[in-house]
Amino acid sequence: MDFKTLTPSKTGWAGVQADALLVVVAGEGVPAGLDAPLAAALDSALSTGDFACKAGRTLYLHRPEGVKASRLVFAWSADASAKALRKAVAAGAVPLDKGGTKHLAVGVAGVGELGAAHAEAVVAALEDSVYLYRATKPSAPEPARLLQASVLCTRAEQRAVAEGLARARAVAAGVHLARECANRPANVCTPSYLAEQARKLAKSHGLKVEVLDRKDCAKLGMGAFLAVAQGSEEPPRFIVARYQGAAKSVAPIVLVGKGITFDSGGISIKPAPEMDEMKFDMGGAASVLGTLRAVAEARARVNLVGLIPSCENLPSGRSVKPGDVVTSLSGQTIEILNTDAEGRLILCDALSYAERFAPAAVVDVATLTGACMIALGHHRSGLFAADDGLAAELLAAGERALDPAWRMPLDDEYDEALESNFADMANVGPRAGGAITAAKFLQRFARKLPWAHLDIAGTAWRSGKHKGATGRPVGLLTHWVLARAG
Ligand code: BES
Ligand code: MN
Ligand code: ZN
């Protein structure tokens, strides 16, 4: 979808040429200063007494008098925040999603000065409203016809709004890629498929991509990654994708994404219900590809490296077994007590690999633990970082992007649970505090790195009727990288 700013002339919003006009009203009631024809249309509808002006409500009017657009939708927002605006625009887009609206104009009344964050919220809501997965569902309805959206603003607001639209467009492209990858089933989205997507991205966006196969990884000594990969016939891939937007001498940011394209649990096999959702276990990898795309489209002056260890976790005659001890790339040995704690095994070797880039910061992103989902639900991702400055940067980026995270602890007491009689560490601790012990495991491989970890088990996809990838945390990561780029 294309997004523009539009500064209406004297005729005001009622005179705007578009197929539909969406007027978001912040707060309760009828906004002051609304164009006369719009106010009249709203007054007349309200005079029926059928309708309350409350957050979440919308009102659709057809061919209102004195209004150029043939469709007029009012959508009420709880307050003037970008977060509330995103919800209101999402609601307001619903009555338009089946119609012939190609060009939508969006006006926001009652927020005071419209800023970049508001513009980003409008883009996020509209892009989400038109997203439809069709890759393996030919019977899905035709894609939405909404092609262009204009955000109405004053001259004074135009600069900030345009800047917000540009950033949001880049984020949306990244979110789209992440969703398209993660939604594909595991028989389509294999490690080789992810490598192919990285190569495509390299071509279209000028990245450098290198893909290591099983042999390459064995030569390097990635014993933990390969232990997970050994149970499957599907060849593993270790993807290295590099975006260079700054001088070569500038230390890069490294993003590491968990790329388990299907997690059956392995020999420690998972129960059958909802196991299909373990195709989303490459959500971290998808978000790293998405962030690379967003950052490249924004032409950010930064160096960014994406590392994606990718394989399947399956039971077979060749699978790694509970009790097996493997040697990681770092040289530390690991007793694999539970083959279902595979994410940390592939990530630890990727973290060791990250050292060679002498990075300014490393963030790994993973659908790592069911425990994190229990702790935080589906709204906030879990953030782990020893460094307060890095943690604050990432939390702030999440708030700005409306893709929020919440900081979790890393006290050393949690580390003791990983002690083993047979190796330098075990790959699991007790059930309690499972998201934290997983992070403590990773931290053992990040001692030489400025490191943070995002557990996105609760936020990378939705279950139930609206099952599907969310594209999170591309927003958080992109905002963070762009802020670092300055
Ligand atoms: N991919 C899962 C985590 C997961 C489970 C995410 C359910 C979202 C929903 C991960 O590989 C896993 O299986 N973790 C185990 C760890 C345990 C064995 C210590 C878990 O969370 O149960
Ligand atoms: Mn698992
Ligand atoms: Zn997993």
Short mmCIF file of C-alpha atoms and ligand atoms in Angstrom, two decimals:
data_model
loop_
_atom_site.label_atom_id
_atom_site.label_comp_id
_atom_site.label_asym_id
_atom_site.label_seq_id
_atom_site.Cartn_x
_atom_site.Cartn_y
_atom_site.Cartn_z
CA MET A 1 0.00 0.00 0.00
CA ASP A 2 1.12 3.52 -0.71
CA PHE A 3 0.98 6.20 1.99
CA LYS A 4 1.01 9.95 1.55
CA THR A 5 0.38 13.07 3.52
CA LEU A 6 -2.47 15.25 2.35
CA THR A 7 -2.97 18.84 3.43
CA PRO A 8 -6.58 19.75 2.65
CA SER A 9 -7.36 23.19 1.28
CA LYS A 10 -10.11 25.53 2.48
CA THR A 11 -12.84 23.00 1.70
CA GLY A 12 -11.47 20.95 4.59
CA TRP A 13 -11.83 17.22 5.10
CA ALA A 14 -15.28 17.13 3.55
CA GLY A 15 -13.75 18.21 0.25
CA VAL A 16 -11.08 15.53 0.14
CA GLN A 17 -11.16 13.40 -3.00
CA ALA A 18 -11.02 9.74 -1.95
CA ASP A 19 -13.17 6.63 -2.12
CA ALA A 20 -13.58 6.72 1.62
CA LEU A 21 -12.89 9.08 4.48
CA LEU A 22 -12.03 7.63 7.89
CA VAL A 23 -12.34 10.14 10.69
CA VAL A 24 -10.80 9.01 13.95
CA VAL A 25 -12.17 10.81 16.97
CA ALA A 26 -9.98 10.81 20.07
CA GLY A 27 -11.94 10.87 23.30
CA GLU A 28 -15.69 10.66 23.79
CA GLY A 29 -18.38 12.61 22.00
CA VAL A 30 -18.42 14.82 18.93
CA PRO A 31 -15.09 16.57 18.27
CA ALA A 32 -15.00 20.34 18.21
CA GLY A 33 -13.87 22.06 15.04
CA LEU A 34 -15.03 19.31 12.70
CA ASP A 35 -15.97 20.40 9.15
CA ALA A 36 -19.62 21.47 9.01
CA PRO A 37 -20.79 18.69 6.61
CA LEU A 38 -19.04 16.04 8.70
CA ALA A 39 -20.43 17.41 11.95
CA ALA A 40 -23.89 17.53 10.41
CA ALA A 41 -23.68 13.94 9.24
CA LEU A 42 -22.55 12.82 12.65
CA ASP A 43 -25.21 14.89 14.46
CA SER A 44 -27.93 13.44 12.31
CA ALA A 45 -26.77 9.88 12.98
CA LEU A 46 -26.46 10.52 16.69
CA SER A 47 -29.93 12.09 16.88
CA THR A 48 -31.41 8.61 16.36
CA GLY A 49 -30.14 7.78 19.83
CA ASP A 50 -28.94 4.40 18.53
CA PHE A 51 -25.32 5.16 18.92
CA ALA A 52 -22.73 5.85 21.63
CA CYS A 53 -19.42 7.59 20.89
CA LYS A 54 -17.09 5.24 22.74
CA ALA A 55 -13.62 3.82 22.09
CA GLY A 56 -13.79 0.86 19.73
CA ARG A 57 -17.10 1.95 18.16
CA THR A 58 -17.39 2.86 14.51
CA LEU A 59 -20.11 4.48 12.43
CA TYR A 60 -20.42 3.94 8.68
CA LEU A 61 -22.31 6.50 6.61
CA HIS A 62 -23.05 6.20 2.91
CA ARG A 63 -22.98 9.28 0.69
CA PRO A 64 -23.29 11.86 3.45
CA GLU A 65 -24.39 15.28 2.19
CA GLY A 66 -21.66 17.75 1.37
CA VAL A 67 -18.89 15.16 1.66
CA LYS A 68 -16.88 14.32 -1.48
CA ALA A 69 -15.95 10.79 -0.39
CA SER A 70 -18.88 8.42 -0.90
CA ARG A 71 -18.08 6.45 2.24
CA LEU A 72 -17.58 8.06 5.60
CA VAL A 73 -16.50 6.14 8.68
CA PHE A 74 -16.14 7.56 12.17
CA ALA A 75 -13.99 5.54 14.57
CA TRP A 76 -13.63 6.46 18.23
CA SER A 77 -10.27 6.24 19.96
CA ALA A 78 -9.81 5.95 23.74
CA ASP A 79 -7.31 8.81 23.84
CA ALA A 80 -4.76 10.72 21.78
CA SER A 81 -2.01 8.08 22.05
CA ALA A 82 -0.59 6.26 19.04
CA LYS A 83 -1.59 2.96 20.63
CA ALA A 84 -5.24 3.95 20.92
CA LEU A 85 -5.13 5.40 17.40
CA ARG A 86 -3.90 2.11 15.98
CA LYS A 87 -6.85 0.30 17.57
CA ALA A 88 -9.33 2.87 16.28
CA VAL A 89 -7.98 2.75 12.72
CA ALA A 90 -8.07 -1.05 12.81
CA ALA A 91 -11.73 -0.91 13.83
CA GLY A 92 -12.53 1.78 11.28
CA ALA A 93 -10.99 -0.24 8.46
CA VAL A 94 -13.32 -3.19 9.04
CA PRO A 95 -16.42 -1.75 7.34
CA LEU A 96 -14.24 -0.86 4.34
CA ASP A 97 -12.36 -4.09 3.85
CA LYS A 98 -14.81 -5.71 1.44
CA GLY A 99 -15.80 -2.64 -0.54
CA GLY A 100 -14.40 -0.82 -3.50
CA THR A 101 -12.21 1.53 -1.50
CA LYS A 102 -8.96 2.00 -3.39
CA HIS A 103 -8.02 5.32 -1.91
CA LEU A 104 -8.69 6.00 1.75
CA ALA A 105 -8.16 9.33 3.47
CA VAL A 106 -7.60 9.24 7.22
CA GLY A 107 -8.20 12.25 9.41
CA VAL A 108 -7.60 12.33 13.13
CA ALA A 109 -9.67 14.76 15.19
CA GLY A 110 -8.97 15.78 18.75
CA VAL A 111 -5.35 14.69 19.23
CA GLY A 112 -3.80 18.12 19.08
CA GLU A 113 -0.65 18.03 16.96
CA LEU A 114 -0.35 14.94 14.78
CA GLY A 115 3.15 13.42 15.03
CA ALA A 116 5.34 10.70 13.51
CA ALA A 117 4.10 8.09 16.01
CA HIS A 118 0.49 8.75 14.98
CA ALA A 119 1.38 8.31 11.32
CA GLU A 120 3.14 5.05 12.12
CA ALA A 121 0.10 3.81 13.99
CA VAL A 122 -2.15 4.51 10.99
CA VAL A 123 0.18 2.60 8.66
CA ALA A 124 0.52 -0.36 11.04
CA ALA A 125 -3.26 -0.66 11.44
CA LEU A 126 -4.04 -0.39 7.73
CA GLU A 127 -1.28 -2.76 6.61
CA ASP A 128 -2.50 -5.27 9.17
CA SER A 129 -6.09 -4.88 7.98
CA VAL A 130 -5.18 -5.79 4.40
CA TYR A 131 -2.76 -8.62 5.17
CA LEU A 132 -4.00 -11.98 4.00
CA TYR A 133 -2.09 -15.24 3.81
CA ARG A 134 -2.72 -16.92 0.46
CA ALA A 135 0.49 -18.85 -0.36
CA THR A 136 -1.02 -22.29 0.28
CA LYS A 137 -4.70 -21.30 0.17
CA PRO A 138 -5.75 -20.58 -3.40
CA SER A 139 -9.39 -20.34 -2.31
CA ALA A 140 -8.64 -17.31 -0.12
CA PRO A 141 -10.50 -14.16 -1.22
CA GLU A 142 -8.84 -11.73 -3.61
CA PRO A 143 -6.43 -9.38 -1.89
CA ALA A 144 -7.88 -6.13 -0.58
CA ARG A 145 -8.22 -3.35 -3.10
CA LEU A 146 -7.04 -0.69 -0.68
CA LEU A 147 -4.04 0.65 -2.56
CA GLN A 148 -3.49 4.11 -1.23
CA ALA A 149 -3.96 5.90 2.04
CA SER A 150 -3.60 9.61 2.63
CA VAL A 151 -3.07 10.92 6.11
CA LEU A 152 -4.68 14.31 6.52
CA CYS A 153 -2.50 16.84 8.28
CA THR A 154 -1.73 20.54 8.50
CA ARG A 155 1.33 22.17 6.96
CA ALA A 156 2.93 22.32 10.39
CA GLU A 157 2.42 18.60 10.96
CA GLN A 158 3.48 17.51 7.49
CA ARG A 159 7.18 16.96 8.15
CA ALA A 160 6.74 14.75 11.19
CA VAL A 161 3.88 12.82 9.59
CA ALA A 162 5.85 12.18 6.40
CA GLU A 163 8.83 11.01 8.44
CA GLY A 164 6.57 8.65 10.38
CA LEU A 165 5.04 7.31 7.17
CA ALA A 166 8.47 6.58 5.69
CA ARG A 167 9.63 4.69 8.76
CA ALA A 168 6.34 2.81 9.04
CA ARG A 169 6.47 1.82 5.37
CA ALA A 170 9.88 0.20 5.95
CA VAL A 171 8.67 -1.55 9.10
CA ALA A 172 5.55 -2.76 7.31
CA ALA A 173 7.65 -4.30 4.54
CA GLY A 174 9.69 -6.13 7.16
CA VAL A 175 6.63 -7.27 9.08
CA HIS A 176 5.09 -8.53 5.84
CA LEU A 177 8.15 -10.62 5.00
CA ALA A 178 8.29 -12.06 8.51
CA ARG A 179 4.61 -13.03 8.42
CA GLU A 180 4.86 -14.56 4.97
CA CYS A 181 7.83 -16.71 6.04
CA ALA A 182 6.42 -17.77 9.39
CA ASN A 183 2.93 -18.58 8.11
CA ARG A 184 4.21 -21.03 5.51
CA PRO A 185 3.96 -24.64 6.63
CA ALA A 186 7.10 -26.56 7.57
CA ASN A 187 6.94 -28.65 4.38
CA VAL A 188 7.36 -25.41 2.43
CA CYS A 189 9.35 -23.23 4.81
CA THR A 190 12.39 -25.47 5.34
CA PRO A 191 15.88 -24.30 6.32
CA SER A 192 16.72 -24.21 2.58
CA TYR A 193 13.63 -22.07 1.95
CA LEU A 194 14.78 -19.57 4.58
CA ALA A 195 18.22 -19.50 2.96
CA GLU A 196 16.53 -18.85 -0.38
CA GLN A 197 14.57 -15.95 1.13
CA ALA A 198 17.81 -14.49 2.47
CA ARG A 199 19.38 -14.79 -0.97
CA LYS A 200 16.38 -13.08 -2.57
CA LEU A 201 16.60 -10.29 -0.04
CA ALA A 202 20.30 -9.96 -0.83
CA LYS A 203 19.50 -9.48 -4.51
CA SER A 204 16.68 -7.01 -4.05
CA HIS A 205 18.22 -5.02 -1.20
CA GLY A 206 21.96 -5.25 -1.74
CA LEU A 207 22.88 -7.52 1.16
CA LYS A 208 25.69 -10.05 1.26
CA VAL A 209 24.58 -13.58 2.09
CA GLU A 210 26.57 -16.66 2.92
CA VAL A 211 24.93 -20.01 3.69
CA LEU A 212 26.76 -22.71 5.62
CA ASP A 213 25.67 -26.34 5.24
CA ARG A 214 26.06 -29.30 7.57
CA LYS A 215 29.67 -29.89 6.54
CA ASP A 216 30.68 -26.26 6.97
CA CYS A 217 29.13 -26.20 10.43
CA ALA A 218 30.86 -29.45 11.40
CA LYS A 219 34.20 -28.05 10.30
CA LEU A 220 33.64 -24.99 12.49
CA GLY A 221 32.71 -27.19 15.46
CA MET A 222 29.03 -26.29 15.90
CA GLY A 223 28.33 -29.46 17.85
CA ALA A 224 25.25 -28.10 19.62
CA PHE A 225 23.52 -26.86 16.47
CA LEU A 226 24.28 -30.07 14.60
CA ALA A 227 23.04 -32.22 17.48
CA VAL A 228 19.57 -30.75 16.96
CA ALA A 229 19.81 -31.02 13.17
CA GLN A 230 20.95 -34.67 13.13
CA GLY A 231 17.51 -36.21 13.61
CA SER A 232 16.10 -34.85 10.35
CA GLU A 233 16.67 -35.69 6.68
CA GLU A 234 16.13 -32.02 5.91
CA PRO A 235 19.55 -30.39 5.49
CA PRO A 236 20.33 -27.66 8.07
CA ARG A 237 21.37 -24.18 7.05
CA PHE A 238 23.33 -21.53 8.92
CA ILE A 239 22.53 -18.23 7.25
CA VAL A 240 24.79 -15.18 7.47
CA ALA A 241 23.25 -12.03 5.94
CA ARG A 242 25.00 -8.68 6.02
CA TYR A 243 23.72 -5.17 5.38
CA GLN A 244 26.37 -2.50 5.12
CA GLY A 245 25.01 1.02 5.51
CA ALA A 246 28.00 2.54 7.29
CA ALA A 247 31.78 2.52 6.87
CA LYS A 248 33.41 -0.90 7.10
CA SER A 249 35.22 0.15 10.26
CA VAL A 250 31.94 0.69 12.15
CA ALA A 251 31.16 -2.23 14.49
CA PRO A 252 27.96 -3.97 13.37
CA ILE A 253 24.83 -4.86 15.25
CA VAL A 254 24.23 -8.60 15.13
CA LEU A 255 20.74 -10.13 15.25
CA VAL A 256 20.46 -13.87 15.85
CA GLY A 257 17.17 -15.58 15.00
CA LYS A 258 16.02 -19.03 16.06
CA GLY A 259 15.17 -20.88 12.85
CA ILE A 260 13.60 -24.16 13.92
CA THR A 261 11.28 -24.73 10.96
CA PHE A 262 9.48 -27.45 12.89
CA ASP A 263 9.81 -28.36 16.55
CA SER A 264 8.33 -31.76 17.34
CA GLY A 265 10.39 -31.84 20.51
CA GLY A 266 12.57 -34.63 19.11
CA ILE A 267 12.90 -37.76 21.27
CA SER A 268 11.42 -35.71 24.13
CA ILE A 269 8.41 -35.45 21.85
CA LYS A 270 5.64 -32.91 22.36
CA PRO A 271 1.97 -33.87 22.83
CA ALA A 272 -0.12 -33.86 19.65
CA PRO A 273 -2.55 -30.98 20.35
CA GLU A 274 -1.33 -27.72 18.82
CA MET A 275 1.89 -29.30 17.59
CA ASP A 276 1.14 -27.78 14.18
CA GLU A 277 1.92 -24.38 15.71
CA MET A 278 5.55 -25.45 16.05
CA LYS A 279 5.94 -24.47 12.39
CA PHE A 280 6.11 -20.95 13.87
CA ASP A 281 9.27 -21.92 15.78
CA MET A 282 11.27 -20.03 13.16
CA GLY A 283 9.57 -16.77 14.12
CA GLY A 284 12.86 -15.38 15.42
CA ALA A 285 14.54 -16.12 12.09
CA ALA A 286 11.62 -14.54 10.22
CA SER A 287 11.87 -11.40 12.32
CA VAL A 288 15.61 -11.13 11.63
CA LEU A 289 14.97 -11.34 7.87
CA GLY A 290 12.15 -8.83 8.26
CA THR A 291 14.33 -6.41 10.21
CA LEU A 292 17.10 -6.68 7.62
CA ARG A 293 14.55 -5.77 4.97
CA ALA A 294 13.15 -2.85 6.96
CA VAL A 295 16.57 -1.44 7.82
CA ALA A 296 17.75 -1.81 4.22
CA GLU A 297 14.60 -0.10 2.89
CA ALA A 298 15.13 2.74 5.34
CA ARG A 299 18.73 2.98 4.03
CA ALA A 300 19.91 3.28 7.61
CA ARG A 301 23.52 4.29 8.18
CA VAL A 302 24.41 1.24 10.19
CA ASN A 303 26.02 -2.14 9.71
CA LEU A 304 23.72 -5.03 10.48
CA VAL A 305 24.40 -8.76 10.47
CA GLY A 306 21.68 -11.41 10.64
CA LEU A 307 22.63 -14.90 11.82
CA ILE A 308 20.09 -17.68 11.40
CA PRO A 309 20.80 -21.22 12.55
CA SER A 310 18.03 -23.25 10.94
CA CYS A 311 17.01 -26.89 11.11
CA GLU A 312 14.16 -29.22 12.08
CA ASN A 313 13.84 -30.88 15.49
CA LEU A 314 12.56 -34.41 14.78
CA PRO A 315 12.75 -37.86 16.35
CA SER A 316 14.45 -40.59 14.30
CA GLY A 317 17.05 -43.34 14.56
CA ARG A 318 19.70 -40.66 14.22
CA SER A 319 18.27 -38.17 16.70
CA VAL A 320 20.14 -36.82 19.66
CA LYS A 321 18.99 -38.60 22.85
CA PRO A 322 18.41 -37.42 26.42
CA GLY A 323 21.71 -37.77 28.23
CA ASP A 324 23.85 -37.24 25.14
CA VAL A 325 26.75 -34.84 25.67
CA VAL A 326 27.78 -32.52 22.84
CA THR A 327 30.57 -29.98 22.42
CA SER A 328 29.50 -26.49 21.41
CA LEU A 329 31.43 -24.10 19.18
CA SER A 330 32.62 -22.34 22.36
CA GLY A 331 34.26 -25.56 23.55
CA GLN A 332 31.85 -25.88 26.48
CA THR A 333 30.14 -29.26 26.71
CA ILE A 334 26.37 -29.65 27.13
CA GLU A 335 24.37 -32.57 28.51
CA ILE A 336 21.13 -32.64 26.56
CA LEU A 337 18.60 -33.71 29.19
CA ASN A 338 15.60 -32.67 27.15
CA THR A 339 15.73 -32.65 23.35
CA ASP A 340 12.79 -30.24 23.33
CA ALA A 341 15.03 -27.50 24.74
CA GLU A 342 16.60 -27.27 21.28
CA GLY A 343 16.37 -23.53 20.67
CA ARG A 344 19.13 -22.67 23.11
CA LEU A 345 21.32 -25.37 21.50
CA ILE A 346 21.21 -23.81 18.07
CA LEU A 347 21.43 -20.25 19.43
CA CYS A 348 24.48 -20.88 21.59
CA ASP A 349 26.61 -21.78 18.59
CA ALA A 350 25.30 -18.77 16.70
CA LEU A 351 26.24 -16.51 19.64
CA SER A 352 29.77 -17.91 19.59
CA TYR A 353 29.87 -17.33 15.85
CA ALA A 354 28.81 -13.71 16.43
CA GLU A 355 32.08 -13.00 18.26
CA ARG A 356 33.96 -12.84 14.97
CA PHE A 357 32.10 -9.65 14.01
CA ALA A 358 33.29 -7.80 17.15
CA PRO A 359 29.72 -6.44 17.34
CA ALA A 360 28.54 -3.25 19.00
CA ALA A 361 25.59 -5.27 20.29
CA VAL A 362 24.03 -8.71 19.79
CA VAL A 363 20.33 -9.43 20.21
CA ASP A 364 18.99 -12.94 19.82
CA VAL A 365 15.31 -13.43 19.05
CA ALA A 366 13.61 -16.74 19.74
CA THR A 367 10.31 -18.50 20.35
CA LEU A 368 12.27 -20.03 23.18
CA THR A 369 10.05 -21.10 26.08
CA GLY A 370 6.44 -21.87 26.84
CA ALA A 371 7.32 -20.50 30.28
CA CYS A 372 7.76 -16.99 28.86
CA MET A 373 4.28 -17.19 27.39
CA ILE A 374 2.95 -18.21 30.82
CA ALA A 375 4.81 -15.32 32.45
CA LEU A 376 3.89 -12.50 30.06
CA GLY A 377 0.99 -13.75 27.96
CA HIS A 378 0.69 -12.55 24.40
CA HIS A 379 1.14 -8.82 24.76
CA ARG A 380 4.77 -8.28 25.73
CA SER A 381 7.90 -10.15 24.64
CA GLY A 382 10.39 -11.14 27.34
CA LEU A 383 13.59 -9.09 27.37
CA PHE A 384 16.76 -10.28 29.07
CA ALA A 385 19.91 -8.18 29.23
CA ALA A 386 22.67 -7.76 31.78
CA ASP A 387 23.44 -4.26 30.54
CA ASP A 388 20.95 -1.66 31.82
CA GLY A 389 21.66 0.73 28.95
CA LEU A 390 20.99 -1.86 26.26
CA ALA A 391 17.87 -3.04 28.08
CA ALA A 392 16.55 0.54 28.27
CA GLU A 393 17.19 1.11 24.56
CA LEU A 394 15.31 -2.02 23.57
CA LEU A 395 12.40 -1.37 25.93
CA ALA A 396 12.05 2.20 24.63
CA ALA A 397 12.15 1.00 21.02
CA GLY A 398 9.38 -1.48 21.83
CA GLU A 399 7.19 1.27 23.28
CA ARG A 400 7.75 3.56 20.29
CA ALA A 401 7.01 0.76 17.85
CA LEU A 402 3.88 -0.37 19.74
CA ASP A 403 5.68 -3.72 19.90
CA PRO A 404 6.38 -3.79 23.63
CA ALA A 405 8.68 -5.97 25.73
CA TRP A 406 9.14 -6.42 29.46
CA ARG A 407 12.44 -6.90 31.25
CA MET A 408 13.04 -10.20 33.03
CA PRO A 409 15.75 -11.01 35.60
CA LEU A 410 19.13 -12.67 35.09
CA ASP A 411 20.27 -13.26 38.69
CA ASP A 412 23.08 -15.79 38.98
CA GLU A 413 21.01 -17.90 41.39
CA TYR A 414 18.99 -19.05 38.37
CA ASP A 415 22.16 -20.35 36.73
CA GLU A 416 22.80 -23.04 39.35
CA ALA A 417 19.91 -25.08 37.96
CA LEU A 418 22.00 -25.81 34.86
CA GLU A 419 24.74 -27.74 36.68
CA SER A 420 25.45 -31.24 35.37
CA ASN A 421 27.59 -34.17 36.61
CA PHE A 422 28.49 -35.12 33.06
CA ALA A 423 29.13 -31.89 31.17
CA ASP A 424 29.89 -28.21 31.70
CA MET A 425 26.14 -27.63 31.84
CA ALA A 426 22.76 -29.23 31.25
CA ASN A 427 20.40 -27.78 28.65
CA VAL A 428 17.43 -27.55 31.06
CA GLY A 429 16.66 -26.65 34.65
CA PRO A 430 13.45 -27.15 36.63
CA ARG A 431 10.05 -26.12 35.24
CA ALA A 432 9.80 -23.08 37.49
CA GLY A 433 11.42 -19.99 35.99
CA GLY A 434 11.97 -21.79 32.69
CA ALA A 435 12.27 -18.64 30.60
CA ILE A 436 14.99 -17.35 32.91
CA THR A 437 17.08 -20.53 32.99
CA ALA A 438 16.92 -20.60 29.19
CA ALA A 439 18.28 -17.03 29.15
CA LYS A 440 20.98 -17.98 31.71
CA PHE A 441 22.00 -20.84 29.42
CA LEU A 442 22.43 -18.41 26.51
CA GLN A 443 24.31 -15.94 28.69
CA ARG A 444 27.03 -18.57 29.22
CA PHE A 445 27.80 -18.17 25.50
CA ALA A 446 27.58 -14.39 25.44
CA ARG A 447 30.15 -13.48 28.10
CA LYS A 448 32.32 -11.68 25.55
CA LEU A 449 29.39 -9.86 23.93
CA PRO A 450 27.15 -6.85 24.67
CA TRP A 451 24.11 -9.11 24.54
CA ALA A 452 20.35 -9.14 24.93
CA HIS A 453 17.77 -11.85 24.40
CA LEU A 454 14.13 -11.54 23.33
CA ASP A 455 11.83 -14.47 24.10
CA ILE A 456 8.94 -14.09 21.65
CA ALA A 457 7.14 -17.37 22.42
CA GLY A 458 3.98 -15.45 23.36
CA THR A 459 4.10 -12.71 20.74
CA ALA A 460 5.34 -14.20 17.44
CA TRP A 461 2.00 -15.73 16.49
CA ARG A 462 -1.66 -15.90 17.43
CA SER A 463 -3.54 -19.13 18.08
CA GLY A 464 -7.21 -19.97 17.60
CA LYS A 465 -9.52 -18.50 14.99
CA HIS A 466 -6.99 -15.87 13.94
CA LYS A 467 -4.06 -18.26 13.95
CA GLY A 468 -1.11 -16.69 12.18
CA ALA A 469 2.22 -14.95 12.48
CA THR A 470 2.26 -11.39 13.84
CA GLY A 471 5.59 -10.26 12.39
CA ARG A 472 6.75 -9.26 15.86
CA PRO A 473 9.27 -8.08 16.96
CA VAL A 474 10.27 -6.51 13.62
CA GLY A 475 8.87 -3.19 14.83
CA LEU A 476 10.86 -3.17 18.05
CA LEU A 477 14.08 -4.29 16.36
CA THR A 478 13.79 -1.85 13.46
CA HIS A 479 13.10 1.09 15.76
CA TRP A 480 16.08 0.09 17.87
CA VAL A 481 18.47 -0.28 14.93
CA LEU A 482 17.30 3.01 13.39
CA ALA A 483 17.79 4.80 16.71
CA ARG A 484 21.32 3.43 16.90
CA ALA A 485 21.96 4.56 13.32
CA GLY A 486 21.06 8.10 14.46
N1 BES B 1 9.65 -23.85 20.74
C1 BES B 1 9.47 -24.23 22.10
C2 BES B 1 8.90 -23.13 22.95
C3 BES B 1 7.42 -22.85 22.79
C4 BES B 1 6.47 -23.75 23.22
C5 BES B 1 7.01 -21.66 22.26
C6 BES B 1 5.14 -23.46 23.09
C7 BES B 1 5.68 -21.36 22.14
C8 BES B 1 4.74 -22.26 22.54
C9 BES B 1 10.80 -24.64 22.70
O1 BES B 1 11.69 -25.26 21.84
C10 BES B 1 10.48 -25.64 23.78
O2 BES B 1 10.01 -26.69 23.45
N2 BES B 1 10.76 -25.27 25.01
C11 BES B 1 10.48 -26.11 26.12
C12 BES B 1 11.63 -26.03 27.07
C13 BES B 1 11.60 -27.04 28.17
C14 BES B 1 11.79 -28.44 27.60
C15 BES B 1 12.67 -26.72 29.16
C16 BES B 1 9.18 -25.62 26.76
O3 BES B 1 8.96 -24.42 26.80
O4 BES B 1 8.39 -26.45 27.17
MN MN B 2 11.37 -27.36 21.71
ZN ZN B 3 11.53 -24.78 19.88
#
